[in-house]
mmCIF file of C-alpha atoms and ligand atoms in Angstrom:
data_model
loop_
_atom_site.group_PDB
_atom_site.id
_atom_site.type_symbol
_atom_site.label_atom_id
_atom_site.label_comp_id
_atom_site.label_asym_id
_atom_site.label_seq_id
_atom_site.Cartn_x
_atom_site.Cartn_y
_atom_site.Cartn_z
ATOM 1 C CA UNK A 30 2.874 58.288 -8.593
ATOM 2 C CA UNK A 31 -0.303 60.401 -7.893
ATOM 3 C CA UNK A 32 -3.146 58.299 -6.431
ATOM 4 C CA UNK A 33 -5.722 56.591 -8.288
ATOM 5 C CA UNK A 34 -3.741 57.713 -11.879
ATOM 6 C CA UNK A 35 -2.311 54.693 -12.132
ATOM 7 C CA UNK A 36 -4.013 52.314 -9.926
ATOM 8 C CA UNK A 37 -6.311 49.863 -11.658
ATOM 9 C CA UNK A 38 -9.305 47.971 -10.368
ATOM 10 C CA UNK A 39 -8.894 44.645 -11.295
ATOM 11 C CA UNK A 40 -4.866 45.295 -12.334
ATOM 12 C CA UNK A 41 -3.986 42.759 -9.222
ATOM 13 C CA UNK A 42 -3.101 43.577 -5.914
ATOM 14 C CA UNK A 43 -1.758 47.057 -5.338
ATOM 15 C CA UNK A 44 1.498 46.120 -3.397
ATOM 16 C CA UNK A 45 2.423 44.396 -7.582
ATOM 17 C CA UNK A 46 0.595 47.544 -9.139
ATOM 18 C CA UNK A 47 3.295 49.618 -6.885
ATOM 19 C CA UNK A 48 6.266 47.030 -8.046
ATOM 20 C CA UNK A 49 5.170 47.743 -12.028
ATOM 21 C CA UNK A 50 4.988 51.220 -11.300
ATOM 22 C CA UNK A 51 8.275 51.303 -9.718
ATOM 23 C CA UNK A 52 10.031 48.663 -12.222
ATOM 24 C CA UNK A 53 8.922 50.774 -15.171
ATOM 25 C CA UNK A 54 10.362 53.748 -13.602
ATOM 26 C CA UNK A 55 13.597 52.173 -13.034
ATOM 27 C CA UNK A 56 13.492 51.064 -17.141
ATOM 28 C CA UNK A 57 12.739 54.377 -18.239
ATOM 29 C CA UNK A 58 15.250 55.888 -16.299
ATOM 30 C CA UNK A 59 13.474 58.012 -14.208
ATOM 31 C CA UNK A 60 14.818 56.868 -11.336
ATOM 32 C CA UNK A 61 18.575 56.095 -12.056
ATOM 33 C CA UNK A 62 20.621 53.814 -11.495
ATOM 34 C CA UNK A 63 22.220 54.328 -7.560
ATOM 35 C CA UNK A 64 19.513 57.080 -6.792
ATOM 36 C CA UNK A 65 17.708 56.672 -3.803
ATOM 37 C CA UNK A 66 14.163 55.757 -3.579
ATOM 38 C CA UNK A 67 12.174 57.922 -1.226
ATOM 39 C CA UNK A 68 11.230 57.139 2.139
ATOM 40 C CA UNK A 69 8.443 54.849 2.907
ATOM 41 C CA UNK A 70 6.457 56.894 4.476
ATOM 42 C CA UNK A 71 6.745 59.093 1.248
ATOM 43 C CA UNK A 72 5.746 56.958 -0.909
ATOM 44 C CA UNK A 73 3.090 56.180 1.367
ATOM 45 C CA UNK A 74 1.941 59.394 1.288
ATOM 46 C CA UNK A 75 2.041 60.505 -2.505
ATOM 47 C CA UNK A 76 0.328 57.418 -3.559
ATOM 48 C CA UNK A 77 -2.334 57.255 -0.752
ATOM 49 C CA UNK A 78 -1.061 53.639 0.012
ATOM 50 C CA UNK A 79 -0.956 52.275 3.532
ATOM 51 C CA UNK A 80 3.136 51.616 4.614
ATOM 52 C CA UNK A 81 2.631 47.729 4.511
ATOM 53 C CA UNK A 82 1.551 48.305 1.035
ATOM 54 C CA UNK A 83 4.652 50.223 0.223
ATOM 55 C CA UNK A 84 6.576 47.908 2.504
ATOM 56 C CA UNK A 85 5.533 44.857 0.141
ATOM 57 C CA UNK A 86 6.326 46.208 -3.009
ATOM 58 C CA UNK A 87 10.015 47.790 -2.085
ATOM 59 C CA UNK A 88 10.789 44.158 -0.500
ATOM 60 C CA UNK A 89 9.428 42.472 -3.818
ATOM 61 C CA UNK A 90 11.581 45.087 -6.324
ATOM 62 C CA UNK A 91 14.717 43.769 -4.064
ATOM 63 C CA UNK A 92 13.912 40.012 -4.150
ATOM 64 C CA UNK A 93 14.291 41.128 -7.727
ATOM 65 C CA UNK A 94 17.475 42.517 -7.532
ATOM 66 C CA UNK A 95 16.557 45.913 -8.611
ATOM 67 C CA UNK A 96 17.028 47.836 -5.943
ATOM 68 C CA UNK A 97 18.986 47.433 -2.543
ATOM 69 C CA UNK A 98 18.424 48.225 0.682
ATOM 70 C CA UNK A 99 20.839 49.269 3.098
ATOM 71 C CA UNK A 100 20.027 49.694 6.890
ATOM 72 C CA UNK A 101 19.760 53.072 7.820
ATOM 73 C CA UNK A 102 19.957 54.971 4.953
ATOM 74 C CA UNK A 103 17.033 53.859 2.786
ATOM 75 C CA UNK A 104 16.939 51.950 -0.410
ATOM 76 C CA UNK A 105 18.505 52.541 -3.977
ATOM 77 C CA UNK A 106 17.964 51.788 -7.443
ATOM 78 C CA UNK A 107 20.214 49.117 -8.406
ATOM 79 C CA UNK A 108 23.106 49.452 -10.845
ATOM 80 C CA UNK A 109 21.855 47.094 -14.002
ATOM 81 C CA UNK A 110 25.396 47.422 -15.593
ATOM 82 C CA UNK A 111 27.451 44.220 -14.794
ATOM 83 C CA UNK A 112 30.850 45.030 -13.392
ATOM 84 C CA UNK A 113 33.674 44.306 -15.926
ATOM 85 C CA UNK A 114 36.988 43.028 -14.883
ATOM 86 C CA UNK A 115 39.734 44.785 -15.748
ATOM 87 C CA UNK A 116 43.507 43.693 -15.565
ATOM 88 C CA UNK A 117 45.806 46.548 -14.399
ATOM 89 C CA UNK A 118 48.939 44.665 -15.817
ATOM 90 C CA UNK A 119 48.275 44.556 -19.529
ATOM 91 C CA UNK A 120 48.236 47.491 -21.816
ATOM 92 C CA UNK A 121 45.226 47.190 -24.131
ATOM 93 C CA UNK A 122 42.719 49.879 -26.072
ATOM 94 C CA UNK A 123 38.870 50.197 -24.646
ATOM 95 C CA UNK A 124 37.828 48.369 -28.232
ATOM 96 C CA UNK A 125 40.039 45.728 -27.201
ATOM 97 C CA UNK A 126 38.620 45.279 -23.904
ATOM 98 C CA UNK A 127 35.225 45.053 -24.896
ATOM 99 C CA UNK A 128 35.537 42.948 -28.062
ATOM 100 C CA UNK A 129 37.143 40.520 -25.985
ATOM 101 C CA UNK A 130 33.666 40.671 -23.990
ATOM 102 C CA UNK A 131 32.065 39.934 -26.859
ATOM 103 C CA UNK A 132 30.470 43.479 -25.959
ATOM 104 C CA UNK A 133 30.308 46.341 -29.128
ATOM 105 C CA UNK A 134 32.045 49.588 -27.815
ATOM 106 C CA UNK A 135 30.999 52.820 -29.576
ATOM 107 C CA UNK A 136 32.033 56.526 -29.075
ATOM 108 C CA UNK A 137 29.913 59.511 -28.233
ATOM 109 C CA UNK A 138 32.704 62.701 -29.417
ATOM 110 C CA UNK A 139 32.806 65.357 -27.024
ATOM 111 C CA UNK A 140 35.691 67.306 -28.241
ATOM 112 C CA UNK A 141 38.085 67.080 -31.351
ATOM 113 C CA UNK A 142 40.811 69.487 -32.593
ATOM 114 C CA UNK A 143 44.081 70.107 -32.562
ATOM 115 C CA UNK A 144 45.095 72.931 -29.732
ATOM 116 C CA UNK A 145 48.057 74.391 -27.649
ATOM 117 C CA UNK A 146 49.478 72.195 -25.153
ATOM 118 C CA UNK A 147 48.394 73.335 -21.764
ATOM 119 C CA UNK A 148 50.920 73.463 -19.328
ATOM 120 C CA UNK A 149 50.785 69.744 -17.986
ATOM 121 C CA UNK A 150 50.407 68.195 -21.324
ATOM 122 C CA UNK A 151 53.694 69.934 -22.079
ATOM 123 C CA UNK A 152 55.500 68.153 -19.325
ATOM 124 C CA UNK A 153 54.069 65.099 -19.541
ATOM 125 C CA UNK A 154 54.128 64.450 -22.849
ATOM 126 C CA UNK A 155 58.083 66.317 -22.727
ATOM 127 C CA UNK A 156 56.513 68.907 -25.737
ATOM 128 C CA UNK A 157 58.659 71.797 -26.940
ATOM 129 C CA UNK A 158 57.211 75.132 -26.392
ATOM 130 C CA UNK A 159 56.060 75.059 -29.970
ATOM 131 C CA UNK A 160 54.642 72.010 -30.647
ATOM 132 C CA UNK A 161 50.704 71.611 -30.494
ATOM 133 C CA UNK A 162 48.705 68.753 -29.497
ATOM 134 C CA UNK A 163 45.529 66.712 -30.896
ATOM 135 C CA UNK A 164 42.745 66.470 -28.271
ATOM 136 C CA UNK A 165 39.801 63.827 -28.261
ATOM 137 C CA UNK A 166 37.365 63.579 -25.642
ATOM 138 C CA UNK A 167 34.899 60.999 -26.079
ATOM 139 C CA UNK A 168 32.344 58.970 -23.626
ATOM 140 C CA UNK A 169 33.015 55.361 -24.098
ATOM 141 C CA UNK A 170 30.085 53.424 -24.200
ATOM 142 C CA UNK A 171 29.613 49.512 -24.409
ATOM 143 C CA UNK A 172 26.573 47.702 -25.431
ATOM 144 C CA UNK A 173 25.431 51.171 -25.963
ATOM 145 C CA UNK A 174 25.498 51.676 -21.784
ATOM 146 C CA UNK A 175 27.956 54.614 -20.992
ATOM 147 C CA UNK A 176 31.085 53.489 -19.198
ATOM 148 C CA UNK A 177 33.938 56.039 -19.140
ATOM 149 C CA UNK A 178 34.522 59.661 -20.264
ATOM 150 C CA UNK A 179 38.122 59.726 -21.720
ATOM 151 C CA UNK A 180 39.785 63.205 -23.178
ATOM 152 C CA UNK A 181 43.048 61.724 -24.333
ATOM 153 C CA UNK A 182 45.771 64.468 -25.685
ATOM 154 C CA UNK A 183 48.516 63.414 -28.572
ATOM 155 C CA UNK A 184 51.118 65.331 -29.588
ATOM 156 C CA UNK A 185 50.363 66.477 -33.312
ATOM 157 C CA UNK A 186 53.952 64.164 -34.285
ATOM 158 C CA UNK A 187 52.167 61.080 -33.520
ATOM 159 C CA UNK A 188 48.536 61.656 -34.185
ATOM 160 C CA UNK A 189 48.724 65.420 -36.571
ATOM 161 C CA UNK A 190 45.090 65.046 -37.261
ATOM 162 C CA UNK A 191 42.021 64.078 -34.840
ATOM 163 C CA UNK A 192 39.688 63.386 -37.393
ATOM 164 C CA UNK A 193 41.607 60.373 -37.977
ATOM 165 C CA UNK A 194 40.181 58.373 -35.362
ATOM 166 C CA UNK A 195 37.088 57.485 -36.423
ATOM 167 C CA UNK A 196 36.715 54.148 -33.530
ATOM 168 C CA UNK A 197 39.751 53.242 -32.148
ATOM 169 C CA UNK A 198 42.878 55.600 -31.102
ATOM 170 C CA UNK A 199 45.430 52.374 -30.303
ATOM 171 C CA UNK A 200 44.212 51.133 -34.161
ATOM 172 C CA UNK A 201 45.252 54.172 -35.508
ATOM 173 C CA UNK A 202 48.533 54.274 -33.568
ATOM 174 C CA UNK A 203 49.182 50.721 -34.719
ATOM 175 C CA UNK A 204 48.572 51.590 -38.140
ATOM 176 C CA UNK A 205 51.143 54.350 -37.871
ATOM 177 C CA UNK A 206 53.880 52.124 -35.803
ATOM 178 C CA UNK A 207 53.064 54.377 -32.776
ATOM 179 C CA UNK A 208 51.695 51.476 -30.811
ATOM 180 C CA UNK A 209 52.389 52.244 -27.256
ATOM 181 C CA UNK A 210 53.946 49.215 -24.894
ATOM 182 C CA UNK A 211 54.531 50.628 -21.662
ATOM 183 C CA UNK A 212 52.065 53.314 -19.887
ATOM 184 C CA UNK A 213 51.762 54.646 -16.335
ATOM 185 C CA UNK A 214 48.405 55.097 -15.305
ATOM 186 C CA UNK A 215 46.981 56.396 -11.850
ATOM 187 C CA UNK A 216 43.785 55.995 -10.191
ATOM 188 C CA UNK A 217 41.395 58.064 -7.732
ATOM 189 C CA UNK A 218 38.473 57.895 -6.252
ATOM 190 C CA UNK A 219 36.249 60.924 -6.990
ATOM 191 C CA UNK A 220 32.285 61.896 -6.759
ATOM 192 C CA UNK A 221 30.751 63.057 -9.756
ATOM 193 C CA UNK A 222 29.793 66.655 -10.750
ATOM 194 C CA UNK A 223 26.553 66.969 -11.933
ATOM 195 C CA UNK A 224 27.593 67.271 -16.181
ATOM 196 C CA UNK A 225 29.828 64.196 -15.430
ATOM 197 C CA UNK A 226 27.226 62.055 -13.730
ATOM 198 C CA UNK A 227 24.870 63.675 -16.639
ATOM 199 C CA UNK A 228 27.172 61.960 -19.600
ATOM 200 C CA UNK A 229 27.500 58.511 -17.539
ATOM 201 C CA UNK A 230 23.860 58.206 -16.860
ATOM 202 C CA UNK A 231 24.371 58.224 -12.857
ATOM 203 C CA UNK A 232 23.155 60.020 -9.816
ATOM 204 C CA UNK A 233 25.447 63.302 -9.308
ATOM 205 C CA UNK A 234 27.680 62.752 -6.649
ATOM 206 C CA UNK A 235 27.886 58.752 -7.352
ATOM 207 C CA UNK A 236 31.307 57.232 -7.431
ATOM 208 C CA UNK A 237 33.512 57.286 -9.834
ATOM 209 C CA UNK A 238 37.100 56.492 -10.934
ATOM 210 C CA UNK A 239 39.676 58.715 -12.022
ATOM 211 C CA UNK A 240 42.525 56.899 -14.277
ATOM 212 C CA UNK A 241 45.247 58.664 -15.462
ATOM 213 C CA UNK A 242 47.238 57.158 -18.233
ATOM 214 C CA UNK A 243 50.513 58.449 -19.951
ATOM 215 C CA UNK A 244 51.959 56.162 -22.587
ATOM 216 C CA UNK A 245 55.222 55.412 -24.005
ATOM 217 C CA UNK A 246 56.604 54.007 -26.849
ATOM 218 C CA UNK A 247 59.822 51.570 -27.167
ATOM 219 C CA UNK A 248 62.318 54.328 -27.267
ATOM 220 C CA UNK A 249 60.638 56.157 -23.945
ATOM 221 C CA UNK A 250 58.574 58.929 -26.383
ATOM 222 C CA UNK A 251 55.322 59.436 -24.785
ATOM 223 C CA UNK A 252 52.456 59.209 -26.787
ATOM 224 C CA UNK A 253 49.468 59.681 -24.967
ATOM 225 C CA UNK A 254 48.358 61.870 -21.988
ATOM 226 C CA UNK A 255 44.594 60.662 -21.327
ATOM 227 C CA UNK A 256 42.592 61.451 -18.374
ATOM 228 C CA UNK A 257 39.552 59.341 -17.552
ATOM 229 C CA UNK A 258 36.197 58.956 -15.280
ATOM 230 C CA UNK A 259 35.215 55.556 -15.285
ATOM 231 C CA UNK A 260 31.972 54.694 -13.552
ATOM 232 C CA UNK A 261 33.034 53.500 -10.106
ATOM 233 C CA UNK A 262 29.943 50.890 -10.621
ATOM 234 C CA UNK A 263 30.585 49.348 -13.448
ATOM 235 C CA UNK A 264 34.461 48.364 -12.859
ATOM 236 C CA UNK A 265 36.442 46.199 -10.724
ATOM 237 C CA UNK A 266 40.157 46.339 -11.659
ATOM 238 C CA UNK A 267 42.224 43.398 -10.889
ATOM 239 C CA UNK A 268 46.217 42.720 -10.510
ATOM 240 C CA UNK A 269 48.112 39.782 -9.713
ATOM 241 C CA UNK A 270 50.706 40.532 -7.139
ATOM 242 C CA UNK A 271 54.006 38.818 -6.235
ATOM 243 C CA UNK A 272 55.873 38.665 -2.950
ATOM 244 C CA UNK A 273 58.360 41.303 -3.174
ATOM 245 C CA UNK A 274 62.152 39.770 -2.895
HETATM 246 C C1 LIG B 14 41.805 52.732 -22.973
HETATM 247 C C2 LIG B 14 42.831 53.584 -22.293
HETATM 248 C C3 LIG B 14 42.987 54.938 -22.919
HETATM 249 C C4 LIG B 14 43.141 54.803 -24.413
HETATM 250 C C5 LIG B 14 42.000 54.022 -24.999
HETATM 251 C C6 LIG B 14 42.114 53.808 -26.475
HETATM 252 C C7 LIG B 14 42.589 54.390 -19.906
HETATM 253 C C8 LIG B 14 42.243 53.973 -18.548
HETATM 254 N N1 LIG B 14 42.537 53.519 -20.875
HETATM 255 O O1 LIG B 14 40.528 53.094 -22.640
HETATM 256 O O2 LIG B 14 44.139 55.542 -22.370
HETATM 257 O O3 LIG B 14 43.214 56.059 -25.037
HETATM 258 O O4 LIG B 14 41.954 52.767 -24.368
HETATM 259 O O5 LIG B 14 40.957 53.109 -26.872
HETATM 260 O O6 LIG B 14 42.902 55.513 -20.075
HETATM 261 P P1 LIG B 14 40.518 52.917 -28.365
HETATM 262 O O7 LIG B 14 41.695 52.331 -29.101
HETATM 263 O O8 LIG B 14 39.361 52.023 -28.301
HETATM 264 O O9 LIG B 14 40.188 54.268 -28.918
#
Protein backbone atom coordinates (compact mmCIF):
# COMPACT_ATOMS: atom_id res chain seq x y z
CA UNK A 1 0.00 0.00 0.00
CA UNK A 2 3.11 2.30 -0.29
CA UNK A 3 2.30 5.63 -1.97
CA UNK A 4 2.49 6.36 -5.50
CA UNK A 5 3.38 2.26 -6.19
CA UNK A 6 0.20 1.63 -7.04
CA UNK A 7 -1.56 4.77 -7.73
CA UNK A 8 -2.17 5.53 -11.38
CA UNK A 9 -2.69 8.81 -13.16
CA UNK A 10 -5.49 8.44 -15.18
CA UNK A 11 -6.57 4.85 -13.27
CA UNK A 12 -9.88 6.90 -11.97
CA UNK A 13 -10.39 8.51 -8.88
CA UNK A 14 -8.19 7.41 -6.02
CA UNK A 15 -10.97 6.74 -3.36
CA UNK A 16 -11.87 3.43 -6.45
CA UNK A 17 -7.96 3.02 -6.96
CA UNK A 18 -7.99 2.43 -2.92
CA UNK A 19 -11.30 0.02 -3.29
CA UNK A 20 -9.23 -2.19 -6.18
CA UNK A 21 -6.36 -2.15 -4.09
CA UNK A 22 -8.20 -3.27 -1.14
CA UNK A 23 -10.67 -5.79 -3.11
CA UNK A 24 -7.65 -7.50 -4.64
CA UNK A 25 -6.16 -7.88 -1.32
CA UNK A 26 -9.14 -9.41 0.10
CA UNK A 27 -9.06 -12.07 -3.22
CA UNK A 28 -5.62 -12.91 -2.73
CA UNK A 29 -5.97 -13.50 0.72
CA UNK A 30 -3.83 -11.17 2.15
CA UNK A 31 -6.12 -9.84 4.24
CA UNK A 32 -8.36 -12.78 5.50
CA UNK A 33 -11.39 -13.38 5.90
CA UNK A 34 -12.63 -11.75 9.66
CA UNK A 35 -9.21 -9.84 10.00
CA UNK A 36 -9.43 -6.41 10.75
CA UNK A 37 -8.61 -3.68 8.44
CA UNK A 38 -6.40 -1.02 9.94
CA UNK A 39 -7.44 2.15 11.24
CA UNK A 40 -8.27 4.99 9.04
CA UNK A 41 -5.98 7.10 9.97
CA UNK A 42 -3.47 4.23 9.09
CA UNK A 43 -4.31 3.74 6.04
CA UNK A 44 -4.28 7.31 5.66
CA UNK A 45 -0.98 7.48 6.55
CA UNK A 46 0.82 4.52 4.65
CA UNK A 47 -0.76 5.47 1.46
CA UNK A 48 -0.33 9.30 1.72
CA UNK A 49 -4.18 9.61 1.16
CA UNK A 50 -6.24 12.28 2.87
CA UNK A 51 -8.96 10.37 5.57
CA UNK A 52 -12.01 11.32 3.30
CA UNK A 53 -10.19 9.48 0.68
CA UNK A 54 -9.81 6.46 2.84
CA UNK A 55 -13.22 7.17 4.29
CA UNK A 56 -14.77 6.73 0.63
CA UNK A 57 -13.23 3.71 -0.33
CA UNK A 58 -13.83 1.58 3.14
CA UNK A 59 -17.66 2.81 2.83
CA UNK A 60 -17.67 1.67 -0.96
CA UNK A 61 -15.85 -2.03 -0.11
CA UNK A 62 -18.97 -2.33 2.51
CA UNK A 63 -21.77 -1.20 0.14
CA UNK A 64 -20.14 -4.19 -1.46
CA UNK A 65 -20.49 -6.46 1.16
CA UNK A 66 -16.91 -7.19 1.60
CA UNK A 67 -16.13 -5.94 4.58
CA UNK A 68 -18.20 -4.79 7.74
CA UNK A 69 -18.03 -2.25 9.94
CA UNK A 70 -18.85 -2.35 13.42
CA UNK A 71 -19.01 0.83 15.67
CA UNK A 72 -16.23 1.09 17.80
CA UNK A 73 -14.02 -1.41 16.96
CA UNK A 74 -13.09 -0.77 13.33
CA UNK A 75 -13.91 -2.66 10.22
CA UNK A 76 -13.28 -6.36 9.04
CA UNK A 77 -12.84 -8.33 6.07
CA UNK A 78 -15.94 -10.09 5.39
CA UNK A 79 -16.42 -13.85 5.58
CA UNK A 80 -17.09 -14.84 1.62
CA UNK A 81 -18.08 -18.44 2.73
CA UNK A 82 -21.95 -18.72 2.84
CA UNK A 83 -23.18 -20.17 6.09
CA UNK A 84 -24.51 -23.77 5.65
CA UNK A 85 -27.39 -25.07 7.58
CA UNK A 86 -26.97 -27.86 9.43
CA UNK A 87 -29.70 -30.11 11.14
CA UNK A 88 -28.62 -31.33 14.63
CA UNK A 89 -31.34 -34.15 14.53
CA UNK A 90 -30.24 -36.32 11.65
CA UNK A 91 -27.17 -38.43 11.57
CA UNK A 92 -25.47 -37.98 8.19
CA UNK A 93 -21.55 -38.12 6.82
CA UNK A 94 -19.83 -34.54 5.74
CA UNK A 95 -20.04 -36.06 1.88
CA UNK A 96 -23.57 -36.38 2.51
CA UNK A 97 -24.08 -32.99 3.66
CA UNK A 98 -22.45 -31.34 0.97
CA UNK A 99 -23.63 -33.45 -1.98
CA UNK A 100 -26.95 -32.64 -0.90
CA UNK A 101 -25.68 -28.88 -1.47
CA UNK A 102 -24.87 -29.71 -4.64
CA UNK A 103 -21.32 -28.59 -3.19
CA UNK A 104 -18.05 -31.23 -3.96
CA UNK A 105 -16.41 -32.04 -0.51
CA UNK A 106 -12.75 -33.14 -0.67
CA UNK A 107 -10.19 -34.13 2.08
CA UNK A 108 -6.86 -32.60 2.92
CA UNK A 109 -5.16 -35.89 5.29
CA UNK A 110 -3.52 -34.72 8.24
CA UNK A 111 -2.91 -37.88 10.03
CA UNK A 112 -3.48 -41.69 9.22
CA UNK A 113 -2.40 -44.84 11.13
CA UNK A 114 -3.40 -47.16 13.30
CA UNK A 115 -2.15 -46.32 17.14
CA UNK A 116 -2.78 -47.11 20.91
CA UNK A 117 -5.91 -45.92 22.28
CA UNK A 118 -5.24 -42.96 24.47
CA UNK A 119 -6.89 -42.97 27.57
CA UNK A 120 -10.32 -41.28 26.54
CA UNK A 121 -10.66 -43.13 23.35
CA UNK A 122 -10.53 -46.21 25.57
CA UNK A 123 -13.55 -45.17 27.53
CA UNK A 124 -15.43 -43.82 25.07
CA UNK A 125 -15.22 -46.11 22.60
CA UNK A 126 -15.51 -49.03 25.84
CA UNK A 127 -11.85 -50.56 24.24
CA UNK A 128 -10.10 -53.37 26.09
CA UNK A 129 -6.71 -52.57 27.28
CA UNK A 130 -5.38 -54.32 24.23
CA UNK A 131 -7.16 -53.31 21.48
CA UNK A 132 -5.70 -50.45 19.15
CA UNK A 133 -7.44 -47.89 17.27
CA UNK A 134 -7.37 -46.37 13.54
CA UNK A 135 -6.90 -42.56 13.58
CA UNK A 136 -7.79 -40.10 10.62
CA UNK A 137 -7.49 -36.53 10.85
CA UNK A 138 -8.43 -34.72 7.89
CA UNK A 139 -9.56 -30.88 7.06
CA UNK A 140 -12.83 -31.05 5.35
CA UNK A 141 -13.09 -28.79 2.67
CA UNK A 142 -16.16 -27.95 0.33
CA UNK A 143 -16.04 -26.29 -2.96
CA UNK A 144 -12.42 -26.49 -2.24
CA UNK A 145 -13.02 -23.65 0.81
CA UNK A 146 -11.85 -25.27 4.17
CA UNK A 147 -14.70 -25.93 6.57
CA UNK A 148 -13.87 -28.27 9.48
CA UNK A 149 -10.79 -30.09 10.86
CA UNK A 150 -12.06 -33.59 11.96
CA UNK A 151 -9.52 -36.36 13.66
CA UNK A 152 -12.03 -39.15 14.01
CA UNK A 153 -10.64 -42.44 16.01
CA UNK A 154 -12.12 -46.18 15.13
CA UNK A 155 -11.46 -49.01 16.88
CA UNK A 156 -9.24 -51.34 14.56
CA UNK A 157 -12.65 -54.08 14.80
CA UNK A 158 -14.63 -51.78 12.78
CA UNK A 159 -12.29 -49.89 10.57
CA UNK A 160 -8.60 -52.36 10.96
CA UNK A 161 -7.06 -50.31 8.27
CA UNK A 162 -7.03 -46.33 7.65
CA UNK A 163 -5.93 -46.44 4.31
CA UNK A 164 -9.25 -47.65 3.52
CA UNK A 165 -10.91 -44.47 3.45
CA UNK A 166 -9.97 -42.96 0.56
CA UNK A 167 -13.33 -40.07 0.61
CA UNK A 168 -15.85 -41.00 2.79
CA UNK A 169 -15.55 -42.79 6.41
CA UNK A 170 -19.68 -43.41 6.79
CA UNK A 171 -19.25 -45.11 2.94
CA UNK A 172 -16.82 -47.30 4.14
CA UNK A 173 -18.73 -48.17 7.33
CA UNK A 174 -21.78 -48.82 5.18
CA UNK A 175 -19.94 -50.99 3.00
CA UNK A 176 -18.85 -53.02 6.00
CA UNK A 177 -22.51 -53.03 7.81
CA UNK A 178 -20.94 -50.71 10.46
CA UNK A 179 -23.24 -47.88 9.55
CA UNK A 180 -23.76 -45.95 12.67
CA UNK A 181 -27.63 -44.81 13.61
CA UNK A 182 -27.47 -43.15 16.78
CA UNK A 183 -24.46 -40.67 17.88
CA UNK A 184 -24.03 -38.17 20.72
CA UNK A 185 -22.33 -35.22 19.72
CA UNK A 186 -21.38 -32.02 21.84
CA UNK A 187 -20.63 -28.59 20.93
CA UNK A 188 -18.35 -25.57 22.23
CA UNK A 189 -17.48 -22.50 21.47
CA UNK A 190 -13.69 -22.04 21.22
CA UNK A 191 -11.07 -19.34 19.62
CA UNK A 192 -8.65 -20.63 17.34
CA UNK A 193 -4.90 -21.31 17.93
CA UNK A 194 -2.84 -20.00 15.47
CA UNK A 195 -2.05 -23.78 13.40
CA UNK A 196 -5.89 -24.24 13.64
CA UNK A 197 -6.91 -20.89 12.23
CA UNK A 198 -3.74 -21.63 9.78
CA UNK A 199 -5.56 -25.01 8.28
CA UNK A 200 -9.15 -23.17 8.12
CA UNK A 201 -7.87 -20.16 6.36
CA UNK A 202 -9.05 -17.66 9.30
CA UNK A 203 -7.68 -14.98 11.51
CA UNK A 204 -6.08 -16.74 14.76
CA UNK A 205 -8.22 -16.28 17.51
CA UNK A 206 -11.56 -16.23 15.19
CA UNK A 207 -14.42 -18.35 16.31
CA UNK A 208 -14.83 -21.57 16.00
CA UNK A 209 -16.92 -24.66 16.91
CA UNK A 210 -15.96 -27.57 18.75
CA UNK A 211 -18.30 -30.80 17.97
CA UNK A 212 -17.78 -33.80 19.60
CA UNK A 213 -19.33 -36.87 18.15
CA UNK A 214 -19.34 -40.55 19.50
CA UNK A 215 -21.34 -43.01 17.45
CA UNK A 216 -23.16 -46.11 17.99
CA UNK A 217 -24.32 -48.84 16.19
CA UNK A 218 -27.82 -50.83 16.60
CA UNK A 219 -26.61 -53.08 19.30
CA UNK A 220 -25.06 -49.89 21.45
CA UNK A 221 -21.16 -50.69 20.05
CA UNK A 222 -19.59 -47.43 19.52
CA UNK A 223 -17.97 -46.87 16.46
CA UNK A 224 -16.61 -43.62 16.21
CA UNK A 225 -14.94 -41.12 18.63
CA UNK A 226 -14.37 -37.88 16.34
CA UNK A 227 -13.47 -34.55 17.55
CA UNK A 228 -14.05 -31.53 15.33
CA UNK A 229 -13.36 -27.56 14.75
CA UNK A 230 -15.80 -26.31 12.51
CA UNK A 231 -15.43 -22.72 11.39
CA UNK A 232 -17.77 -20.78 13.68
CA UNK A 233 -18.43 -18.59 10.30
CA UNK A 234 -19.37 -20.78 8.03
CA UNK A 235 -22.15 -22.83 10.13
CA UNK A 236 -25.43 -22.28 11.59
CA UNK A 237 -26.82 -25.50 13.14
CA UNK A 238 -30.47 -25.85 13.36
CA UNK A 239 -33.00 -28.18 15.53
CA UNK A 240 -36.58 -28.40 15.68
CA UNK A 241 -37.76 -28.46 19.22
CA UNK A 242 -40.97 -29.77 20.83
CA UNK A 243 -42.76 -28.68 23.98
CA UNK A 244 -41.62 -30.98 26.54
CA UNK A 245 -44.76 -33.10 28.11
C1 LIG B 1 -19.44 -35.78 9.76
C2 LIG B 1 -19.35 -36.14 11.21
C3 LIG B 1 -18.12 -36.93 11.55
C4 LIG B 1 -17.95 -38.07 10.59
C5 LIG B 1 -17.94 -37.58 9.17
C6 LIG B 1 -17.83 -38.67 8.15
C7 LIG B 1 -19.12 -34.42 13.05
C8 LIG B 1 -19.64 -33.14 13.54
N1 LIG B 1 -19.61 -34.92 11.95
O1 LIG B 1 -18.61 -34.74 9.44
O2 LIG B 1 -18.27 -37.43 12.87
O3 LIG B 1 -16.77 -38.78 10.84
O4 LIG B 1 -19.14 -36.88 8.94
O5 LIG B 1 -17.79 -38.04 6.89
O6 LIG B 1 -18.27 -34.95 13.67
P1 LIG B 1 -17.39 -38.78 5.56
O7 LIG B 1 -18.26 -40.00 5.45
O8 LIG B 1 -17.63 -37.79 4.51
O9 LIG B 1 -15.95 -39.18 5.68
Amino acid sequence: LEPGKWLRAGGGPRYVQLRQRLSDGVDQGVLRAGSSLPPEREIATITDLSRVTVRKAIRALAEDGLIVQRQGSGSFVASDIPRIEQSLSRLTSFSEDMSRRGMVSSSIWLERGVFMPSPEEILVLALSRDASVSRIGRLRTADDKPMAIERASLPTDVLPNPLLVETSLYDVLEHAGLRPVRALQKISAVNLDEETAGLLEVEPGAAGLRIERTSYLVDGRAVEFTRSIYRGDAYNFVAELQLAK
